[in-house]
Amino acid sequence: MSMFITRKTDYAIRCILYLSKDLDRIATVEEISKAVHVPKTFMAKILQQLMKAGIAGSVRGIKGGFQLARNPEDINLLEVIEAIQGPSAANICALDKKACSLSGTCAVHTVWVELREEVNSRLKSWDFGKLTDRENRLSHRAKCDKR
Amino acid sequence: MSMFITRKTDYAIRCILYLSKDLDRIATVEEISKAVHVPKTFMAKILQQLMKAGIAGSVRGIKGGFQLARNPEDINLLEVIEAIQGPSAANICALDKKACSLSGTCAVHTVWVELREEVNSRLKSWDFGKLTDRENRLSHRAKCDKR
DNA sequence: TTAAAACAGGTCTTATTTAGTCCTCTTTAG
DNA sequence: CTAAAGAGGACTAAATAAGACCTGTTTTAA
């Protein structure tokens, strides 16, 4: 039903969130995929895309695996989305510029542009430092509720 | 590439924009589809969806056609999107609540909720009165530029 | 009263995108 | 030199989007 965030992107986010928990550790695809409940081969593909975007780094060979290539605070939601779904994921309008401006004067297009700008700046403001903090607070609260 | 707005929704918006130009006129599917460059049978489907949502009204039989069921000012972008893509189009998160909260404490989910609220309120604020005005201003400017 | 022009709406097909799988290759610690 | 890891291309399957088709009903006007 045409969502903004695909499953793949969601997996990528969970993966980064997982890697944020221990920055020194080198985690294998197997480990990550189990932790975030994602098929191993699919997770591998996602990690490769994150590498190309300079978000994750890898160590090859036995004892190899993945790590974040930067600090969680320096990775934001917008770039993760773009790394996985492509840069045009931020384009809200379905059509390319030619088709959109076929009437010459597309009033709606300007609305999409404004909206995209707002959404992008909000996504950019969420880095994985903040997200991890928030997650920790939430899980702490959940624990307290249980008792 | 997973856009927020599908082609179908874009067609619907153009269609409403067209119908906003002359509220007394009853336009046939043929006329509308030519005006907005959309296959006739597809346009017909879209108009039926707009009818179910109470946005468009139809007159059957020869001399029949479509009209807006309300004033352009009383139709906003959000409801058009939801009429065509379904109510969950506004859901930015790809997963349903169960899957999303599988970890119990999904920090990202709350971000999506906030974002969705912002986007929805902005979309709601754009009615077709405003959009038509904006289009008119744009086309007037384009004309002046030509001279 | 009937033919033609229009909408109503269900089913079907096709194209595109998303979500994965599979297989072969390379790297590297022990 | 071998086993355990990643690299990466090719492939397949499922879901969604986009559109075509066909049969029916309504309505006006000759």
Tab-separated table of C-alpha atoms (C1' of nucleotides) in Angstrom:
chain	number	residue	atom	x	y	z
A	1	MET	CA	0.000	0.000	0.000
A	2	SER	CA	2.837	2.262	-0.869
A	3	MET	CA	4.534	3.142	2.365
A	4	PHE	CA	7.329	5.566	2.801
A	5	ILE	CA	9.578	3.107	4.617
A	6	THR	CA	10.171	-0.333	3.129
A	7	ARG	CA	10.810	-3.441	5.158
A	8	LYS	CA	14.393	-3.454	3.983
A	9	THR	CA	14.961	0.023	5.370
A	10	ASP	CA	13.359	-0.951	8.626
A	11	TYR	CA	15.747	-3.899	8.830
A	12	ALA	CA	18.672	-1.587	8.176
A	13	ILE	CA	17.619	0.693	10.995
A	14	ARG	CA	17.262	-2.188	13.441
A	15	CYS	CA	20.638	-3.444	12.345
A	16	ILE	CA	22.320	-0.107	13.034
A	17	LEU	CA	20.530	0.136	16.335
A	18	TYR	CA	21.945	-3.265	17.212
A	19	LEU	CA	25.461	-2.363	16.177
A	20	SER	CA	25.184	0.821	18.231
A	21	LYS	CA	24.930	-1.216	21.404
A	22	ASP	CA	28.552	-2.277	21.331
A	23	LEU	CA	30.840	-0.268	19.120
A	24	ASP	CA	33.964	-2.325	19.715
A	25	ARG	CA	32.415	-5.640	18.940
A	26	ILE	CA	32.638	-7.091	15.428
A	27	ALA	CA	29.376	-8.865	14.705
A	28	THR	CA	28.862	-11.501	12.033
A	29	VAL	CA	25.919	-11.402	9.651
A	30	GLU	CA	24.640	-14.515	11.347
A	31	GLU	CA	24.633	-12.857	14.740
A	32	ILE	CA	23.005	-9.675	13.504
A	33	SER	CA	20.361	-11.464	11.471
A	34	LYS	CA	19.333	-13.532	14.471
A	35	ALA	CA	19.270	-10.536	16.762
A	36	VAL	CA	17.018	-8.482	14.526
A	37	HIS	CA	15.013	-11.391	13.066
A	38	VAL	CA	15.954	-10.951	9.429
A	39	PRO	CA	16.922	-13.648	6.906
A	40	LYS	CA	20.706	-13.964	6.889
A	41	THR	CA	21.296	-13.554	3.161
A	42	PHE	CA	19.028	-10.559	3.055
A	43	MET	CA	20.776	-8.989	6.010
A	44	ALA	CA	24.081	-9.478	4.171
A	45	LYS	CA	22.789	-7.494	1.212
A	46	ILE	CA	21.597	-4.717	3.458
A	47	LEU	CA	24.951	-4.534	5.217
A	48	GLN	CA	26.674	-4.224	1.864
A	49	GLN	CA	24.501	-1.262	1.004
A	50	LEU	CA	25.279	0.314	4.354
A	51	MET	CA	28.962	-0.158	3.607
A	52	LYS	CA	28.714	1.586	0.257
A	53	ALA	CA	27.098	4.490	2.049
A	54	GLY	CA	29.972	4.589	4.509
A	55	ILE	CA	27.712	3.751	7.417
A	56	ALA	CA	29.040	0.281	8.181
A	57	GLY	CA	32.506	-1.192	7.835
A	58	SER	CA	33.515	-4.808	7.389
A	59	VAL	CA	36.361	-7.124	8.271
A	60	ARG	CA	36.823	-10.015	5.867
A	61	GLY	CA	38.027	-13.519	6.475
A	62	ILE	CA	37.473	-15.760	9.450
A	63	LYS	CA	36.911	-13.722	12.627
A	64	GLY	CA	35.442	-11.116	10.298
A	65	GLY	CA	32.146	-9.283	10.554
A	66	PHE	CA	30.626	-5.826	10.681
A	67	GLN	CA	30.885	-2.677	12.735
A	68	LEU	CA	29.586	0.845	12.402
A	69	ALA	CA	31.984	2.962	10.385
A	70	ARG	CA	31.106	6.074	12.386
A	71	ASN	CA	29.733	7.019	15.745
A	72	PRO	CA	25.992	6.516	16.143
A	73	GLU	CA	25.608	10.282	16.682
A	74	ASP	CA	26.953	10.832	13.184
A	75	ILE	CA	24.451	8.574	11.457
A	76	ASN	CA	20.961	9.917	10.860
A	77	LEU	CA	17.711	8.410	9.685
A	78	LEU	CA	17.623	10.319	6.416
A	79	GLU	CA	20.906	8.959	5.142
A	80	VAL	CA	19.994	5.428	6.103
A	81	ILE	CA	16.736	5.686	4.189
A	82	GLU	CA	18.552	7.102	1.195
A	83	ALA	CA	21.289	4.483	1.431
A	84	ILE	CA	18.713	1.704	1.185
A	85	GLN	CA	15.892	3.122	-0.910
A	86	GLY	CA	17.972	5.406	-3.076
A	87	PRO	CA	18.219	9.193	-3.014
A	88	SER	CA	14.861	9.647	-4.706
A	89	ALA	CA	13.160	8.019	-1.736
A	90	ALA	CA	12.943	11.529	-0.426
A	91	ASN	CA	10.923	12.525	-3.483
A	92	ILE	CA	7.324	12.461	-2.432
A	93	CYS	CA	5.923	13.153	-5.877
A	94	ALA	CA	5.598	9.956	-7.895
A	95	LEU	CA	6.486	11.538	-11.185
A	96	ASP	CA	9.740	12.812	-12.551
A	97	LYS	CA	10.036	16.514	-13.186
A	98	LYS	CA	9.130	16.347	-16.887
A	99	ALA	CA	5.906	14.457	-16.361
A	100	CYS	CA	5.022	16.512	-13.315
A	101	SER	CA	5.442	19.814	-15.057
A	102	LEU	CA	3.671	18.688	-18.191
A	103	SER	CA	1.000	21.245	-17.497
A	104	GLY	CA	3.778	23.786	-17.165
A	105	THR	CA	2.385	25.007	-13.892
A	106	CYS	CA	1.989	22.262	-11.342
A	107	ALA	CA	0.721	23.789	-8.123
A	108	VAL	CA	0.792	20.498	-6.303
A	109	HIS	CA	4.423	19.949	-7.094
A	110	THR	CA	5.440	22.923	-4.988
A	111	VAL	CA	3.486	21.425	-2.097
A	112	TRP	CA	5.446	18.204	-2.395
A	113	VAL	CA	8.697	20.113	-2.421
A	114	GLU	CA	7.825	21.987	0.765
A	115	LEU	CA	6.664	18.817	2.447
A	116	ARG	CA	9.762	16.909	1.446
A	117	GLU	CA	11.966	19.618	2.873
A	118	GLU	CA	10.202	19.450	6.216
A	119	VAL	CA	10.276	15.653	6.367
A	120	ASN	CA	13.919	15.480	5.359
A	121	SER	CA	15.035	17.970	7.956
A	122	ARG	CA	13.181	16.067	10.652
A	123	LEU	CA	14.662	12.747	9.560
A	124	LYS	CA	18.080	14.310	9.492
A	125	SER	CA	17.682	15.507	13.058
A	126	TRP	CA	17.269	11.961	14.339
A	127	ASP	CA	20.657	10.383	14.816
A	128	PHE	CA	21.332	6.950	16.258
A	129	GLY	CA	22.721	8.382	19.449
A	130	LYS	CA	19.327	9.867	20.203
A	131	LEU	CA	17.522	6.760	19.005
A	132	THR	CA	19.586	4.474	21.211
A	133	ASP	CA	18.971	6.727	24.199
A	134	ARG	CA	15.287	6.712	23.558
A	135	GLU	CA	15.256	2.947	23.215
A	136	ASN	CA	17.102	2.539	26.492
A	137	ARG	CA	14.661	4.797	28.275
A	138	LEU	CA	11.711	2.909	26.810
A	139	SER	CA	13.052	-0.503	27.758
A	140	HIS	CA	13.873	0.697	31.272
A	141	ARG	CA	10.321	1.929	31.669
A	142	ALA	CA	8.984	-1.393	30.367
A	143	LYS	CA	11.032	-3.232	32.970
A	144	CYS	CA	9.703	-1.031	35.770
A	145	ASP	CA	6.150	-1.552	34.581
A	146	LYS	CA	6.619	-5.291	34.815
A	147	ARG	CA	7.610	-5.247	38.444
B	1	MET	CA	11.271	3.230	-5.544
B	2	SER	CA	8.615	3.368	-2.946
B	3	MET	CA	7.163	6.820	-3.119
B	4	PHE	CA	4.620	8.265	-0.833
B	5	ILE	CA	2.290	9.308	-3.649
B	6	THR	CA	1.298	6.776	-6.304
B	7	ARG	CA	0.565	7.674	-9.893
B	8	LYS	CA	-3.078	6.903	-9.299
B	9	THR	CA	-3.266	9.439	-6.497
B	10	ASP	CA	-1.524	12.005	-8.626
B	11	TYR	CA	-4.127	11.419	-11.336
B	12	ALA	CA	-6.892	11.851	-8.779
B	13	ILE	CA	-5.450	15.171	-7.666
B	14	ARG	CA	-5.171	16.446	-11.227
B	15	CYS	CA	-8.710	15.313	-11.844
B	16	ILE	CA	-10.062	17.238	-8.865
B	17	LEU	CA	-8.026	20.253	-9.876
B	18	TYR	CA	-9.652	20.052	-13.295
B	19	LEU	CA	-13.157	19.720	-11.892
B	20	SER	CA	-12.475	22.693	-9.617
B	21	LYS	CA	-12.184	24.952	-12.636
B	22	ASP	CA	-15.869	24.869	-13.427
B	23	LEU	CA	-18.123	23.675	-10.650
B	24	ASP	CA	-21.376	23.862	-12.634
B	25	ARG	CA	-20.143	21.840	-15.561
B	26	ILE	CA	-20.694	18.092	-15.698
B	27	ALA	CA	-17.635	16.538	-17.297
B	28	THR	CA	-17.535	13.087	-18.870
B	29	VAL	CA	-14.789	10.597	-18.108
B	30	GLU	CA	-13.622	11.021	-21.670
B	31	GLU	CA	-13.252	14.767	-21.277
B	32	ILE	CA	-11.456	14.520	-17.957
B	33	SER	CA	-9.127	11.766	-19.075
B	34	LYS	CA	-8.073	13.781	-22.107
B	35	ALA	CA	-7.601	16.931	-20.092
B	36	VAL	CA	-5.347	15.302	-17.506
B	37	HIS	CA	-3.719	12.767	-19.836
B	38	VAL	CA	-4.857	9.592	-18.113
B	39	PRO	CA	-6.209	6.402	-19.750
B	40	LYS	CA	-9.993	6.622	-19.826
B	41	THR	CA	-10.771	3.313	-18.118
B	42	PHE	CA	-8.286	4.048	-15.378
B	43	MET	CA	-9.716	7.506	-14.850
B	44	ALA	CA	-13.168	5.929	-14.523
B	45	LYS	CA	-11.919	3.719	-11.685
B	46	ILE	CA	-10.373	6.656	-9.936
B	47	LEU	CA	-13.572	8.675	-10.197
B	48	GLN	CA	-15.502	5.816	-8.660
B	49	GLN	CA	-13.160	5.807	-5.709
B	50	LEU	CA	-13.562	9.543	-5.331
B	51	MET	CA	-17.313	9.037	-5.323
B	52	LYS	CA	-17.186	6.476	-2.552
B	53	ALA	CA	-15.229	8.978	-0.530
B	54	GLY	CA	-17.893	11.596	-1.133
B	55	ILE	CA	-15.507	13.809	-3.047
B	56	ALA	CA	-17.030	13.478	-6.499
B	57	GLY	CA	-20.625	12.968	-7.575
B	58	SER	CA	-21.931	11.417	-10.772
B	59	VAL	CA	-24.897	11.752	-13.087
B	60	ARG	CA	-25.744	8.588	-14.968
B	61	GLY	CA	-27.127	8.085	-18.452
B	62	ILE	CA	-26.505	10.062	-21.612
B	63	LYS	CA	-25.628	13.649	-20.748
B	64	GLY	CA	-24.129	12.224	-17.596
B	65	GLY	CA	-20.702	12.744	-16.113
B	66	PHE	CA	-18.925	13.892	-12.984
B	67	GLN	CA	-18.799	16.895	-10.712
B	68	LEU	CA	-17.267	17.646	-7.375
B	69	ALA	CA	-19.605	16.699	-4.567
B	70	ARG	CA	-18.346	19.554	-2.384
B	71	ASN	CA	-16.665	22.897	-2.714
B	72	PRO	CA	-12.950	22.739	-3.527
B	73	GLU	CA	-12.233	24.481	-0.208
B	74	ASP	CA	-13.794	21.519	1.584
B	75	ILE	CA	-11.581	18.908	-0.070
B	76	ASN	CA	-8.042	18.503	1.210
B	77	LEU	CA	-5.002	16.581	0.022
B	78	LEU	CA	-4.993	14.153	2.934
B	79	GLU	CA	-8.461	12.809	2.298
B	80	VAL	CA	-7.778	12.430	-1.406
B	81	ILE	CA	-4.651	10.423	-0.691
B	82	GLU	CA	-6.533	8.275	1.773
B	83	ALA	CA	-9.456	7.866	-0.619
B	84	ILE	CA	-7.150	6.447	-3.276
B	85	GLN	CA	-4.363	4.717	-1.367
B	86	GLY	CA	-6.386	3.658	1.627
B	87	PRO	CA	-6.290	5.017	5.167
B	88	SER	CA	-3.011	3.294	5.963
B	89	ALA	CA	-1.273	5.371	3.317
B	90	ALA	CA	-0.661	7.780	6.150
B	91	ASN	CA	1.254	5.081	8.013
B	92	ILE	CA	4.886	5.772	7.427
B	93	CYS	CA	6.139	2.657	9.196
B	94	ALA	CA	6.109	-0.349	6.897
B	95	LEU	CA	5.175	-2.813	9.578
B	96	ASP	CA	1.994	-3.354	11.460
B	97	LYS	CA	2.013	-2.668	15.157
B	98	LYS	CA	2.688	-6.271	16.227
B	99	ALA	CA	5.748	-6.711	14.054
B	100	CYS	CA	6.993	-3.250	14.877
B	101	SER	CA	6.770	-3.714	18.595
B	102	LEU	CA	8.217	-7.203	18.526
B	103	SER	CA	11.122	-5.951	20.522
B	104	GLY	CA	8.631	-4.469	22.948
B	105	THR	CA	10.361	-1.151	22.860
B	106	CYS	CA	10.632	0.269	19.393
B	107	ALA	CA	12.217	3.700	19.614
B	108	VAL	CA	11.929	4.290	15.895
B	109	HIS	CA	8.227	3.667	15.896
B	110	THR	CA	7.584	6.744	17.986
B	111	VAL	CA	9.550	8.770	15.456
B	112	TRP	CA	7.300	7.550	12.664
B	113	VAL	CA	4.240	8.447	14.663
B	114	GLU	CA	5.441	11.993	15.257
B	115	LEU	CA	6.414	12.382	11.641
B	116	ARG	CA	3.122	11.048	10.388
B	117	GLU	CA	1.237	13.494	12.554
B	118	GLU	CA	3.176	16.414	11.141
B	119	VAL	CA	2.780	15.274	7.537
B	120	ASN	CA	-0.914	14.591	7.934
B	121	SER	CA	-1.657	17.963	9.440
B	122	ARG	CA	0.185	19.669	6.621
B	123	LEU	CA	-1.628	17.657	3.973
B	124	LYS	CA	-4.914	18.434	5.645
B	125	SER	CA	-4.195	22.143	5.519
B	126	TRP	CA	-3.986	22.101	1.721
B	127	ASP	CA	-7.469	22.333	0.264
B	128	PHE	CA	-8.300	22.561	-3.411
B	129	GLY	CA	-9.358	26.177	-3.113
B	130	LYS	CA	-5.802	27.069	-2.144
B	131	LEU	CA	-4.343	24.748	-4.737
B	132	THR	CA	-6.440	26.224	-7.529
B	133	ASP	CA	-5.457	29.733	-6.478
B	134	ARG	CA	-1.828	28.785	-6.479
B	135	GLU	CA	-2.121	27.185	-9.887
B	136	ASN	CA	-3.763	30.275	-11.291
B	137	ARG	CA	-1.043	32.514	-9.931
B	138	LEU	CA	1.630	30.235	-11.359
B	139	SER	CA	0.074	30.080	-14.814
B	140	HIS	CA	-0.398	33.854	-14.840
B	141	ARG	CA	3.238	34.330	-14.026
B	142	ALA	CA	4.230	31.863	-16.740
B	143	LYS	CA	2.222	33.871	-19.257
B	144	CYS	CA	3.905	37.110	-18.225
B	145	ASP	CA	7.316	35.504	-18.517
B	146	LYS	CA	6.549	34.509	-22.086
B	147	ARG	CA	5.818	38.048	-23.275
C	1	DT	C1'	-39.823	2.637	-27.584
C	2	DT	C1'	-35.537	2.093	-28.753
C	3	DA	C1'	-30.768	3.338	-29.881
C	4	DA	C1'	-26.891	5.603	-28.332
C	5	DA	C1'	-24.173	7.702	-24.874
C	6	DA	C1'	-22.934	7.738	-20.597
C	7	DC	C1'	-21.707	5.594	-15.731
C	8	DA	C1'	-21.218	0.980	-12.463
C	9	DG	C1'	-18.507	-2.405	-11.226
C	10	DG	C1'	-16.453	-7.020	-11.368
C	11	DT	C1'	-12.640	-9.714	-13.384
C	12	DC	C1'	-8.440	-10.105	-15.722
C	13	DT	C1'	-3.757	-9.091	-17.360
C	14	DT	C1'	0.656	-6.966	-17.315
C	15	DA	C1'	4.495	-4.305	-15.455
C	16	DT	C1'	7.123	-2.901	-11.700
C	17	DT	C1'	8.937	-3.203	-7.281
C	18	DT	C1'	10.063	-5.591	-3.125
C	19	DA	C1'	11.852	-9.297	-0.787
C	20	DG	C1'	14.390	-12.716	-0.767
C	21	DT	C1'	17.586	-16.998	-2.387
C	22	DC	C1'	21.567	-19.183	-4.459
C	23	DC	C1'	25.947	-19.890	-6.009
C	24	DT	C1'	30.664	-18.835	-6.824
C	25	DC	C1'	34.580	-16.138	-5.521
C	26	DT	C1'	37.916	-13.902	-2.302
C	27	DT	C1'	39.968	-13.092	2.136
C	28	DT	C1'	42.273	-14.504	6.380
C	29	DA	C1'	43.270	-16.667	11.147
C	30	DG	C1'	45.011	-20.763	12.858
D	1	DC	C1'	45.759	-25.313	3.416
D	2	DT	C1'	41.290	-25.313	5.232
D	3	DA	C1'	37.330	-23.593	7.425
D	4	DA	C1'	34.780	-19.542	8.482
D	5	DA	C1'	33.849	-15.370	7.290
D	6	DG	C1'	32.415	-11.396	3.686
D	7	DA	C1'	31.745	-9.815	-1.730
D	8	DG	C1'	28.881	-9.737	-5.163
D	9	DG	C1'	26.379	-11.257	-9.396
D	10	DA	C1'	22.340	-13.717	-11.018
D	11	DC	C1'	18.178	-15.554	-10.143
D	12	DT	C1'	13.231	-16.318	-8.274
D	13	DA	C1'	8.967	-15.375	-5.942
D	14	DA	C1'	5.547	-12.530	-3.974
D	15	DA	C1'	3.183	-8.312	-3.660
D	16	DT	C1'	1.580	-4.118	-5.490
D	17	DA	C1'	0.440	-0.781	-9.034
D	18	DA	C1'	-1.360	0.244	-13.416
D	19	DG	C1'	-4.396	-0.500	-16.621
D	20	DA	C1'	-7.661	-3.257	-19.977
D	21	DC	C1'	-11.971	-5.616	-20.767
D	22	DC	C1'	-16.565	-6.941	-20.547
D	23	DT	C1'	-21.284	-6.967	-19.172
D	24	DG	C1'	-24.744	-4.452	-17.120
D	25	DT	C1'	-27.784	-0.262	-15.979
D	26	DT	C1'	-29.443	4.407	-16.501
D	27	DT	C1'	-31.093	8.195	-19.197
D	28	DT	C1'	-32.122	11.401	-22.981
D	29	DA	C1'	-33.747	12.360	-27.398
D	30	DA	C1'	-35.301	11.103	-31.866
